[in-house]
Short mmCIF file of N, CA and C in Angstrom, two decimals:
data_model
loop_
_atom_site.label_atom_id
_atom_site.label_comp_id
_atom_site.label_asym_id
_atom_site.label_seq_id
_atom_site.Cartn_x
_atom_site.Cartn_y
_atom_site.Cartn_z
N MET A 4 30.94 80.23 43.25
CA MET A 4 32.34 78.43 42.89
C MET A 4 31.93 78.63 41.57
N ASP A 5 33.52 78.63 40.75
CA ASP A 5 33.72 77.96 39.32
C ASP A 5 33.37 77.06 38.91
N HIS A 6 31.44 76.30 37.91
CA HIS A 6 30.53 75.25 38.16
C HIS A 6 31.32 75.12 36.18
N THR A 7 32.79 75.71 35.82
CA THR A 7 32.55 75.88 34.94
C THR A 7 33.20 74.26 34.39
N SER A 8 34.59 73.79 35.63
CA SER A 8 35.25 72.65 35.03
C SER A 8 34.23 71.65 35.20
N HIS A 9 34.35 71.35 36.55
CA HIS A 9 33.94 70.41 36.94
C HIS A 9 32.99 70.47 36.06
N ASP A 10 31.66 71.01 35.29
CA ASP A 10 30.69 70.01 34.54
C ASP A 10 31.59 69.27 33.63
N ALA A 11 33.03 69.73 32.81
CA ALA A 11 32.85 69.56 31.71
C ALA A 11 34.12 67.91 32.35
N GLY A 12 34.84 68.05 33.32
CA GLY A 12 35.13 67.13 33.94
C GLY A 12 34.00 65.56 34.09
N ALA A 13 32.78 66.50 34.86
CA ALA A 13 32.02 65.26 34.77
C ALA A 13 32.08 65.17 33.77
N THR A 14 31.64 64.97 32.49
CA THR A 14 30.52 64.82 31.25
C THR A 14 33.01 64.34 30.57
N GLY A 15 33.58 63.59 30.46
CA GLY A 15 35.05 64.54 30.41
C GLY A 15 35.19 63.02 30.65
N ASP A 16 35.59 62.14 29.25
CA ASP A 16 37.73 60.82 30.61
C ASP A 16 38.03 61.21 31.30
N ARG A 17 37.36 60.47 32.01
CA ARG A 17 38.07 60.75 33.34
C ARG A 17 39.59 60.03 33.61
N ALA A 18 39.80 59.12 32.59
CA ALA A 18 41.03 58.34 32.90
C ALA A 18 42.16 59.52 32.34
N ALA A 19 41.56 60.01 31.67
CA ALA A 19 42.37 61.17 31.02
C ALA A 19 43.23 62.14 32.79
N LEU A 20 42.74 62.38 33.66
CA LEU A 20 42.38 62.68 35.36
C LEU A 20 44.30 62.17 35.58
N ALA A 21 44.59 62.63 36.63
CA ALA A 21 46.31 62.09 36.86
C ALA A 21 46.01 61.19 38.06
N PRO A 22 46.10 61.23 38.93
CA PRO A 22 45.65 60.77 40.27
C PRO A 22 46.28 62.19 41.67
N GLY A 23 45.13 61.29 41.67
CA GLY A 23 45.13 63.01 42.86
C GLY A 23 44.64 64.28 41.81
N SER A 24 44.62 63.90 41.30
CA SER A 24 43.65 65.61 39.68
C SER A 24 42.32 65.37 40.40
N SER A 25 41.51 67.07 40.30
CA SER A 25 40.86 67.00 40.93
C SER A 25 39.65 67.27 39.26
N GLY A 26 40.66 66.82 38.56
CA GLY A 26 38.96 67.94 37.88
C GLY A 26 39.61 68.65 37.67
N GLY A 27 39.37 69.89 38.09
CA GLY A 27 39.23 70.86 38.15
C GLY A 27 37.36 71.49 39.30
N HIS A 28 37.76 69.78 40.65
CA HIS A 28 36.80 70.26 41.98
C HIS A 28 38.04 71.14 42.78
N THR A 29 36.76 72.06 43.29
CA THR A 29 37.78 72.64 43.86
C THR A 29 36.39 72.97 45.07
N GLY A 30 36.17 73.21 46.77
CA GLY A 30 35.69 73.00 47.96
C GLY A 30 35.25 71.29 47.59
N ARG A 31 35.65 70.15 47.22
CA ARG A 31 34.57 68.81 46.61
C ARG A 31 33.68 68.73 47.89
N SER A 32 33.76 69.31 49.79
CA SER A 32 32.87 68.58 50.29
C SER A 32 31.51 69.59 49.69
N SER A 33 31.39 70.20 49.29
CA SER A 33 30.67 71.42 49.38
C SER A 33 29.48 71.05 48.41
N HIS A 34 30.50 69.64 46.92
CA HIS A 34 29.40 69.57 46.06
C HIS A 34 28.23 68.50 46.39
N ASN A 35 27.88 68.33 46.31
CA ASN A 35 26.12 66.78 46.22
C ASN A 35 27.11 66.05 46.09
N GLY A 36 26.34 64.97 46.37
CA GLY A 36 27.80 63.73 45.91
C GLY A 36 28.65 62.65 45.92
N HIS A 37 29.58 64.72 46.50
CA HIS A 37 30.89 64.61 46.29
C HIS A 37 31.42 63.45 48.04
N THR A 38 30.93 64.35 49.02
CA THR A 38 31.63 63.81 50.71
C THR A 38 31.64 62.86 51.05
N GLU A 39 31.77 61.40 49.84
CA GLU A 39 32.75 60.44 50.28
C GLU A 39 34.25 60.64 50.14
N HIS A 40 34.23 61.84 48.96
CA HIS A 40 35.58 62.00 48.74
C HIS A 40 36.27 63.24 49.38
N ALA A 41 35.33 63.51 49.97
CA ALA A 41 35.83 65.55 50.44
C ALA A 41 37.22 65.34 51.22
N GLY A 42 37.56 63.99 51.61
CA GLY A 42 38.54 63.99 52.92
C GLY A 42 39.28 63.41 52.24
N HIS A 43 39.98 63.13 50.95
CA HIS A 43 40.44 62.74 50.36
C HIS A 43 41.97 62.48 50.34
N ARG A 44 42.37 64.22 50.12
CA ARG A 44 43.95 64.93 50.02
C ARG A 44 43.34 65.99 51.53
N HIS A 45 42.99 65.79 51.91
CA HIS A 45 43.45 66.54 53.43
C HIS A 45 42.57 66.24 54.36
N GLY A 46 43.08 65.31 55.02
CA GLY A 46 43.40 64.58 56.55
C GLY A 46 42.31 64.45 56.75
N GLY A 47 40.98 65.04 55.91
CA GLY A 47 39.41 64.44 57.20
C GLY A 47 38.93 63.21 56.35
N VAL A 48 40.31 62.10 56.96
CA VAL A 48 38.81 60.56 55.84
C VAL A 48 38.50 59.92 57.15
N THR A 49 37.60 59.40 56.46
CA THR A 49 36.59 58.85 58.04
C THR A 49 37.00 57.16 58.23
N TRP A 50 36.59 56.57 58.89
CA TRP A 50 37.23 55.27 59.81
C TRP A 50 35.61 54.72 58.49
N SER A 51 35.27 55.06 58.21
CA SER A 51 34.26 53.91 57.66
C SER A 51 35.90 53.86 55.80
N THR A 52 35.87 54.32 55.28
CA THR A 52 36.24 55.28 54.22
C THR A 52 37.78 54.11 54.54
N ALA A 53 38.55 54.32 56.06
CA ALA A 53 39.41 53.43 55.43
C ALA A 53 39.76 51.93 55.65
N ALA A 54 38.47 51.88 56.97
CA ALA A 54 37.96 50.61 56.41
C ALA A 54 37.71 49.94 55.43
N LYS A 55 37.33 50.49 54.78
CA LYS A 55 36.33 50.14 53.36
C LYS A 55 37.39 49.78 52.53
N ALA A 56 38.38 50.60 51.88
CA ALA A 56 39.93 50.55 51.75
C ALA A 56 40.57 49.08 52.10
N THR A 57 40.77 48.79 52.97
CA THR A 57 41.24 48.17 53.73
C THR A 57 40.78 46.74 53.75
N LEU A 58 39.29 46.74 53.66
CA LEU A 58 38.56 45.16 53.14
C LEU A 58 39.23 44.88 51.54
N HIS A 59 39.24 45.92 51.47
CA HIS A 59 39.71 46.09 49.36
C HIS A 59 40.50 45.25 49.70
N CYS A 60 41.86 45.96 50.02
CA CYS A 60 43.38 44.69 49.76
C CYS A 60 42.93 43.05 50.48
N LEU A 61 42.06 43.22 52.00
CA LEU A 61 42.32 42.19 52.89
C LEU A 61 41.33 40.94 51.90
N ILE A 62 39.62 41.85 51.00
CA ILE A 62 39.37 40.43 50.32
C ILE A 62 40.17 39.19 49.16
N GLY A 63 41.29 40.67 48.59
CA GLY A 63 42.23 40.38 47.33
C GLY A 63 43.65 39.37 48.20
N CYS A 64 43.44 39.91 49.16
CA CYS A 64 45.29 39.20 49.95
C CYS A 64 45.31 37.56 50.55
N ALA A 65 43.43 37.86 50.74
CA ALA A 65 43.51 35.75 51.40
C ALA A 65 42.15 35.37 50.37
N ILE A 66 42.08 36.05 49.34
CA ILE A 66 42.65 34.46 48.11
C ILE A 66 43.53 33.86 47.89
N GLY A 67 44.46 35.25 47.26
CA GLY A 67 46.13 35.08 46.73
C GLY A 67 46.22 34.33 48.41
N GLU A 68 46.62 34.42 49.47
CA GLU A 68 46.38 33.85 50.45
C GLU A 68 46.32 32.17 50.84
N ILE A 69 44.89 32.55 51.32
CA ILE A 69 44.45 30.73 51.13
C ILE A 69 44.49 30.13 49.47
N LEU A 70 44.94 30.67 48.64
CA LEU A 70 45.44 29.98 46.82
C LEU A 70 46.50 29.05 47.64
N GLY A 71 47.59 30.23 48.30
CA GLY A 71 49.03 29.43 48.16
C GLY A 71 49.05 28.64 48.33
N MET A 72 48.56 29.22 50.64
CA MET A 72 48.79 27.86 51.11
C MET A 72 48.35 26.58 50.74
N VAL A 73 46.30 26.62 49.55
CA VAL A 73 46.48 25.46 49.45
C VAL A 73 46.66 24.72 48.01
N ILE A 74 48.21 25.33 47.72
CA ILE A 74 49.04 24.58 47.09
C ILE A 74 49.94 24.36 46.96
N GLY A 75 49.97 25.22 48.26
CA GLY A 75 51.68 25.03 48.49
C GLY A 75 51.86 23.13 49.44
N THR A 76 50.15 23.43 50.39
CA THR A 76 49.92 21.96 50.98
C THR A 76 50.00 21.28 50.34
N ALA A 77 49.26 21.29 49.11
CA ALA A 77 48.81 19.89 47.95
C ALA A 77 50.08 19.92 47.28
N LEU A 78 51.30 20.83 47.87
CA LEU A 78 52.27 20.00 46.68
C LEU A 78 53.81 19.77 47.49
N MET A 79 52.54 19.51 49.14
CA MET A 79 54.44 19.15 50.19
C MET A 79 55.26 19.91 49.77
N TRP A 80 54.58 21.31 49.83
CA TRP A 80 56.14 21.93 49.58
C TRP A 80 56.04 22.26 51.63
N GLY A 81 57.29 22.58 51.74
CA GLY A 81 57.92 22.96 53.28
C GLY A 81 57.10 24.38 54.01
N ASN A 82 57.52 24.61 54.22
CA ASN A 82 56.65 26.50 55.19
C ASN A 82 57.55 27.69 54.41
N VAL A 83 58.43 27.91 54.44
CA VAL A 83 58.80 28.89 53.78
C VAL A 83 58.26 28.16 52.01
N PRO A 84 59.03 28.31 50.89
CA PRO A 84 57.72 27.52 49.61
C PRO A 84 56.49 28.06 49.33
N THR A 85 56.22 27.80 50.76
CA THR A 85 54.69 27.24 50.36
C THR A 85 54.52 29.52 51.32
N MET A 86 54.98 29.76 51.89
CA MET A 86 54.98 31.36 52.23
C MET A 86 55.18 32.09 51.44
N ILE A 87 56.16 31.99 50.28
CA ILE A 87 57.24 33.16 50.07
C ILE A 87 55.39 33.45 48.20
N LEU A 88 55.12 31.15 47.84
CA LEU A 88 53.68 31.18 46.63
C LEU A 88 52.49 32.10 47.15
N ALA A 89 51.96 31.79 48.98
CA ALA A 89 51.16 32.66 49.88
C ALA A 89 51.12 34.34 49.64
N ILE A 90 52.27 34.84 49.69
CA ILE A 90 52.44 36.56 49.72
C ILE A 90 52.89 36.56 48.23
N THR A 91 53.60 36.08 47.22
CA THR A 91 53.00 36.63 46.06
C THR A 91 51.86 36.69 45.37
N LEU A 92 50.81 35.61 45.49
CA LEU A 92 49.53 35.50 45.22
C LEU A 92 48.74 36.52 45.22
N ALA A 93 48.94 36.34 47.21
CA ALA A 93 48.56 37.84 47.64
C ALA A 93 49.06 39.33 46.80
N PHE A 94 49.83 39.75 47.10
CA PHE A 94 50.24 41.32 45.94
C PHE A 94 49.37 40.54 45.07
N LEU A 95 49.36 39.40 44.37
CA LEU A 95 49.19 39.41 42.55
C LEU A 95 47.08 39.57 42.86
N PHE A 96 46.76 39.26 43.66
CA PHE A 96 45.37 39.15 43.98
C PHE A 96 45.55 41.21 44.49
N GLY A 97 45.79 40.82 45.53
CA GLY A 97 45.50 42.95 45.78
C GLY A 97 45.19 43.52 44.65
N TYR A 98 46.65 43.68 43.92
CA TYR A 98 46.99 44.26 42.72
C TYR A 98 45.83 43.93 41.94
N SER A 99 44.95 42.74 41.89
CA SER A 99 44.06 42.87 40.38
C SER A 99 43.28 43.02 40.40
N PHE A 100 42.29 42.99 41.86
CA PHE A 100 41.18 44.29 42.43
C PHE A 100 40.90 45.38 41.97
N THR A 101 42.05 45.79 42.43
CA THR A 101 42.45 47.82 41.66
C THR A 101 42.19 47.56 40.11
N MET A 102 42.99 47.05 39.58
CA MET A 102 43.16 47.06 38.49
C MET A 102 42.28 46.71 37.32
N PHE A 103 41.77 45.79 38.21
CA PHE A 103 40.38 45.38 37.19
C PHE A 103 39.03 47.04 37.81
N ALA A 104 38.93 47.38 38.78
CA ALA A 104 38.42 47.95 38.41
C ALA A 104 38.70 49.74 37.77
N VAL A 105 40.53 49.46 37.78
CA VAL A 105 40.93 50.93 37.05
C VAL A 105 40.62 51.20 36.16
N LEU A 106 40.46 49.64 35.79
CA LEU A 106 40.48 49.55 33.60
C LEU A 106 38.87 49.07 33.05
N ARG A 107 38.55 49.13 33.99
CA ARG A 107 36.34 49.13 33.48
C ARG A 107 36.53 50.73 33.74
N ALA A 108 37.80 51.71 34.14
CA ALA A 108 36.55 53.30 34.21
C ALA A 108 37.84 53.62 32.92
N GLY A 109 38.26 52.53 31.28
CA GLY A 109 38.50 53.22 30.29
C GLY A 109 40.61 53.06 30.85
N VAL A 110 41.40 52.97 31.69
CA VAL A 110 42.20 53.16 31.45
C VAL A 110 43.35 52.60 31.12
N ASP A 111 43.82 52.64 30.24
CA ASP A 111 44.66 51.50 29.85
C ASP A 111 45.55 50.74 30.75
N LEU A 112 46.03 49.46 30.29
CA LEU A 112 46.97 48.24 31.31
C LEU A 112 48.17 49.17 31.21
N ARG A 113 48.75 50.13 31.18
CA ARG A 113 50.17 49.85 31.75
C ARG A 113 50.22 51.19 33.06
N SER A 114 48.67 52.06 32.44
CA SER A 114 48.75 53.23 33.60
C SER A 114 47.76 52.39 34.54
N ALA A 115 47.06 51.70 34.83
CA ALA A 115 46.54 51.00 35.54
C ALA A 115 47.15 49.73 36.84
N VAL A 116 47.95 49.73 36.11
CA VAL A 116 49.60 48.58 36.90
C VAL A 116 49.75 49.93 37.83
N LYS A 117 49.80 51.14 37.15
CA LYS A 117 50.57 51.75 38.34
C LYS A 117 49.86 52.43 39.74
N VAL A 118 48.56 52.67 38.59
CA VAL A 118 47.26 52.81 40.17
C VAL A 118 47.71 51.68 40.75
N ALA A 119 47.27 51.03 40.26
CA ALA A 119 47.34 49.04 42.21
C ALA A 119 49.03 49.31 42.25
N LEU A 120 49.53 50.27 41.74
CA LEU A 120 51.08 49.53 42.54
C LEU A 120 51.21 51.15 43.85
N ALA A 121 50.55 52.14 43.50
CA ALA A 121 50.61 53.07 43.90
C ALA A 121 49.43 53.00 44.92
N ALA A 122 48.19 53.20 45.27
CA ALA A 122 47.12 52.15 45.91
C ALA A 122 47.34 51.53 46.68
N ASP A 123 47.95 50.27 46.13
CA ASP A 123 47.66 49.13 47.28
C ASP A 123 49.57 48.91 47.99
N THR A 124 51.14 48.68 47.18
CA THR A 124 51.92 47.89 47.93
C THR A 124 51.75 48.15 49.12
N VAL A 125 51.59 49.23 49.84
CA VAL A 125 52.49 49.08 51.28
C VAL A 125 50.98 48.99 52.30
N SER A 126 49.37 49.14 52.32
CA SER A 126 49.04 48.03 52.57
C SER A 126 48.29 46.59 52.19
N ILE A 127 49.30 45.96 51.16
CA ILE A 127 49.03 44.74 50.89
C ILE A 127 50.61 44.53 52.33
N ALA A 128 51.32 45.26 51.97
CA ALA A 128 52.47 45.18 52.68
C ALA A 128 52.57 44.77 54.15
N VAL A 129 51.15 45.89 54.89
CA VAL A 129 51.43 45.84 56.35
C VAL A 129 51.15 44.72 57.14
N MET A 130 49.17 45.06 55.78
CA MET A 130 48.27 43.40 56.36
C MET A 130 48.99 42.11 55.77
N GLU A 131 50.12 41.58 54.91
CA GLU A 131 51.14 40.52 54.83
C GLU A 131 52.72 40.18 56.06
N PHE A 132 53.03 41.56 56.34
CA PHE A 132 53.59 41.22 57.49
C PHE A 132 52.89 40.77 58.80
N VAL A 133 51.59 41.63 59.03
CA VAL A 133 51.30 41.54 60.33
C VAL A 133 50.35 39.61 60.22
N ASP A 134 49.48 39.42 59.12
CA ASP A 134 48.95 38.97 59.33
C ASP A 134 49.94 37.31 59.27
N ASN A 135 51.14 36.82 58.87
CA ASN A 135 52.22 36.03 58.73
C ASN A 135 52.51 36.10 59.87
N GLY A 136 53.37 36.93 60.29
CA GLY A 136 53.65 37.19 62.11
C GLY A 136 52.34 36.48 62.18
N ILE A 137 51.53 36.89 62.98
CA ILE A 137 50.39 36.03 64.01
C ILE A 137 50.73 34.30 63.70
N ILE A 138 50.78 33.94 62.32
CA ILE A 138 50.84 33.11 62.12
C ILE A 138 52.33 32.15 63.07
N ALA A 139 52.77 32.51 61.79
CA ALA A 139 54.59 32.07 62.59
C ALA A 139 54.24 32.11 64.21
N LEU A 140 53.32 32.87 64.67
CA LEU A 140 53.91 33.40 66.40
C LEU A 140 53.12 32.39 66.67
N VAL A 141 51.66 32.01 65.98
CA VAL A 141 50.45 31.22 67.02
C VAL A 141 50.85 29.27 67.35
N PRO A 142 51.54 28.51 68.77
CA PRO A 142 52.33 27.86 67.47
C PRO A 142 51.49 26.29 67.61
N GLY A 143 52.81 25.96 66.46
CA GLY A 143 51.47 25.06 65.83
C GLY A 143 51.14 25.17 64.25
N ALA A 144 50.96 26.51 64.87
CA ALA A 144 49.88 26.62 63.25
C ALA A 144 50.96 26.25 61.67
N MET A 145 52.72 26.50 61.99
CA MET A 145 52.77 26.19 60.86
C MET A 145 53.31 24.87 60.07
N ASP A 146 52.68 23.66 61.03
CA ASP A 146 53.36 22.67 60.00
C ASP A 146 51.11 22.24 60.93
N ALA A 147 50.38 22.97 60.24
CA ALA A 147 48.75 22.51 60.39
C ALA A 147 48.79 22.51 59.30
N HIS A 148 47.64 21.10 59.02
CA HIS A 148 46.90 20.69 57.26
C HIS A 148 46.07 21.51 57.68
N LEU A 149 45.65 21.67 56.90
CA LEU A 149 44.56 22.41 55.86
C LEU A 149 42.76 21.41 56.42
N THR A 150 43.00 20.30 56.97
CA THR A 150 42.52 19.94 58.05
C THR A 150 41.89 20.19 58.87
N ASP A 151 43.18 21.24 59.76
CA ASP A 151 42.98 21.42 60.95
C ASP A 151 42.40 22.64 61.06
N ALA A 152 41.53 22.83 63.09
CA ALA A 152 40.55 24.41 62.75
C ALA A 152 42.85 25.28 63.51
N LEU A 153 43.16 24.83 64.21
CA LEU A 153 44.30 25.92 64.41
C LEU A 153 44.83 26.03 63.28
N PHE A 154 45.50 25.23 61.99
CA PHE A 154 45.28 26.23 60.55
C PHE A 154 44.96 27.53 60.10
N TRP A 155 42.37 26.64 59.96
CA TRP A 155 42.70 28.17 59.36
C TRP A 155 41.86 29.80 60.31
N SER A 156 42.01 29.68 61.75
CA SER A 156 41.30 29.62 63.01
C SER A 156 42.92 31.03 63.44
N SER A 157 44.40 30.13 63.02
CA SER A 157 45.21 31.31 63.20
C SER A 157 45.29 32.10 62.26
N LEU A 158 45.24 31.50 60.81
CA LEU A 158 45.49 32.27 58.88
C LEU A 158 44.23 33.46 59.62
N LEU A 159 42.98 32.88 59.80
CA LEU A 159 41.49 34.14 60.19
C LEU A 159 42.23 35.34 61.09
N GLY A 160 42.34 34.56 61.83
CA GLY A 160 42.79 35.36 62.96
C GLY A 160 43.76 36.74 62.79
N GLY A 161 45.02 36.17 61.67
CA GLY A 161 45.25 36.42 62.17
C GLY A 161 45.45 38.20 60.74
N PHE A 162 43.81 37.56 59.44
CA PHE A 162 43.52 38.32 59.28
C PHE A 162 42.27 40.25 59.52
N VAL A 163 42.44 39.09 61.22
CA VAL A 163 41.50 40.01 61.18
C VAL A 163 42.31 41.21 62.25
N VAL A 164 44.22 40.67 62.73
CA VAL A 164 44.16 41.28 63.46
C VAL A 164 45.16 42.43 62.39
N ALA A 165 45.10 41.80 61.10
CA ALA A 165 45.75 42.50 60.57
C ALA A 165 44.46 43.74 59.67
N PHE A 166 43.72 43.57 59.11
CA PHE A 166 42.25 44.39 59.40
C PHE A 166 42.86 45.31 60.09
N VAL A 167 43.19 45.05 61.49
CA VAL A 167 43.48 46.23 62.80
C VAL A 167 44.07 46.92 62.71
N VAL A 168 44.94 46.49 62.43
CA VAL A 168 46.71 47.78 62.16
C VAL A 168 46.65 48.06 61.16
N THR A 169 46.19 47.15 59.81
CA THR A 169 46.32 48.67 58.64
C THR A 169 44.88 49.37 58.17
N THR A 170 43.99 49.50 59.12
CA THR A 170 42.76 50.40 58.83
C THR A 170 43.74 51.13 59.12
N PRO A 171 43.95 52.43 60.22
CA PRO A 171 44.34 52.80 59.90
C PRO A 171 45.73 53.68 59.27
N VAL A 172 46.79 52.50 59.12
CA VAL A 172 47.82 52.92 58.32
C VAL A 172 46.80 53.96 56.82
N ASN A 173 46.03 53.36 55.93
CA ASN A 173 45.26 53.29 55.29
C ASN A 173 44.85 54.69 55.75
N LYS A 174 44.02 54.81 56.28
CA LYS A 174 43.16 56.02 56.78
C LYS A 174 44.56 57.19 56.78
N TRP A 175 45.69 56.81 56.80
CA TRP A 175 46.74 57.50 57.37
C TRP A 175 46.69 57.84 55.55
N LEU A 176 47.41 57.40 54.83
CA LEU A 176 47.80 57.68 53.53
C LEU A 176 46.70 57.65 52.71
N ILE A 177 45.87 58.00 52.64
CA ILE A 177 44.71 58.33 51.92
C ILE A 177 44.60 60.05 52.22
N GLY A 178 44.15 59.94 53.79
CA GLY A 178 44.63 61.36 54.32
C GLY A 178 44.75 62.20 53.15
N ARG A 179 46.55 61.73 53.03
CA ARG A 179 47.31 62.56 52.11
C ARG A 179 47.32 62.44 50.79
N GLY A 180 46.64 62.26 49.89
CA GLY A 180 46.15 62.13 48.82
C GLY A 180 47.11 60.65 49.16
N ARG A 181 47.09 59.53 49.06
CA ARG A 181 47.83 58.47 48.47
C ARG A 181 47.13 56.90 48.92
N GLY A 182 48.00 55.74 48.81
CA GLY A 182 47.30 55.03 49.17
C GLY A 182 46.30 54.75 47.96
N HIS A 183 44.49 54.72 48.32
CA HIS A 183 43.71 53.85 47.79
C HIS A 183 42.87 55.51 47.19
N ALA A 184 43.82 56.76 48.16
CA ALA A 184 42.85 57.46 47.96
C ALA A 184 43.48 58.47 46.15
N VAL A 185 44.12 57.30 45.38
CA VAL A 185 44.73 57.85 44.17
C VAL A 185 43.71 56.82 43.33
N VAL A 186 43.27 55.79 43.97
CA VAL A 186 42.38 54.89 42.98
C VAL A 186 41.21 56.30 42.59
N HIS A 187 40.71 57.50 43.80
CA HIS A 187 39.67 57.40 43.05
C HIS A 187 39.44 58.00 41.99
N ALA A 188 40.69 59.77 40.85
CA ALA A 188 40.49 59.92 40.44
C ALA A 188 40.04 58.98 39.86
N TYR A 189 39.21 57.73 39.37
CA TYR A 189 38.99 57.22 38.06
C TYR A 189 37.82 55.94 37.69
N HIS A 190 37.38 56.54 39.47
CA HIS A 190 35.18 56.58 39.63
C HIS A 190 34.37 57.32 40.12
#
């Protein structure tokens, strides 16, 4: 195996690599230290990798969604405007987590936005659809207040179900070089 391109890629500018580019990597799974990334392009993604990607999205979504619910409730908005704010903030925070990580790798802002959109859009959309659907289906949850156990239990339950549903989606995406797989070119 020719390691000259690998060695150059290891010391070169990672930010110059295109998403999904291997930077000279061939047969990644045989490289020591690269086994966690071995399946990203060939469908051999582990459930652990998919769960980590999903958890990454879930944290950003949860922060944004909870913040949106708190703001909407504090301003005494109705259910629809509060949910719109919560979903908007969930996407904003979800994208921000990925963008900050990619920016730390030395990528310019425009490229970081593109990576975040490619990495997180499907995952966040599925997660938001599922967890907001759960909240809408739980009797009384839409009218519960921040001080009600029903509000928090339906919200947290929605996050759990969203995690369970979104993890296989992320596994499928990463296995095809999409979703969070595009982020791995930058770390």
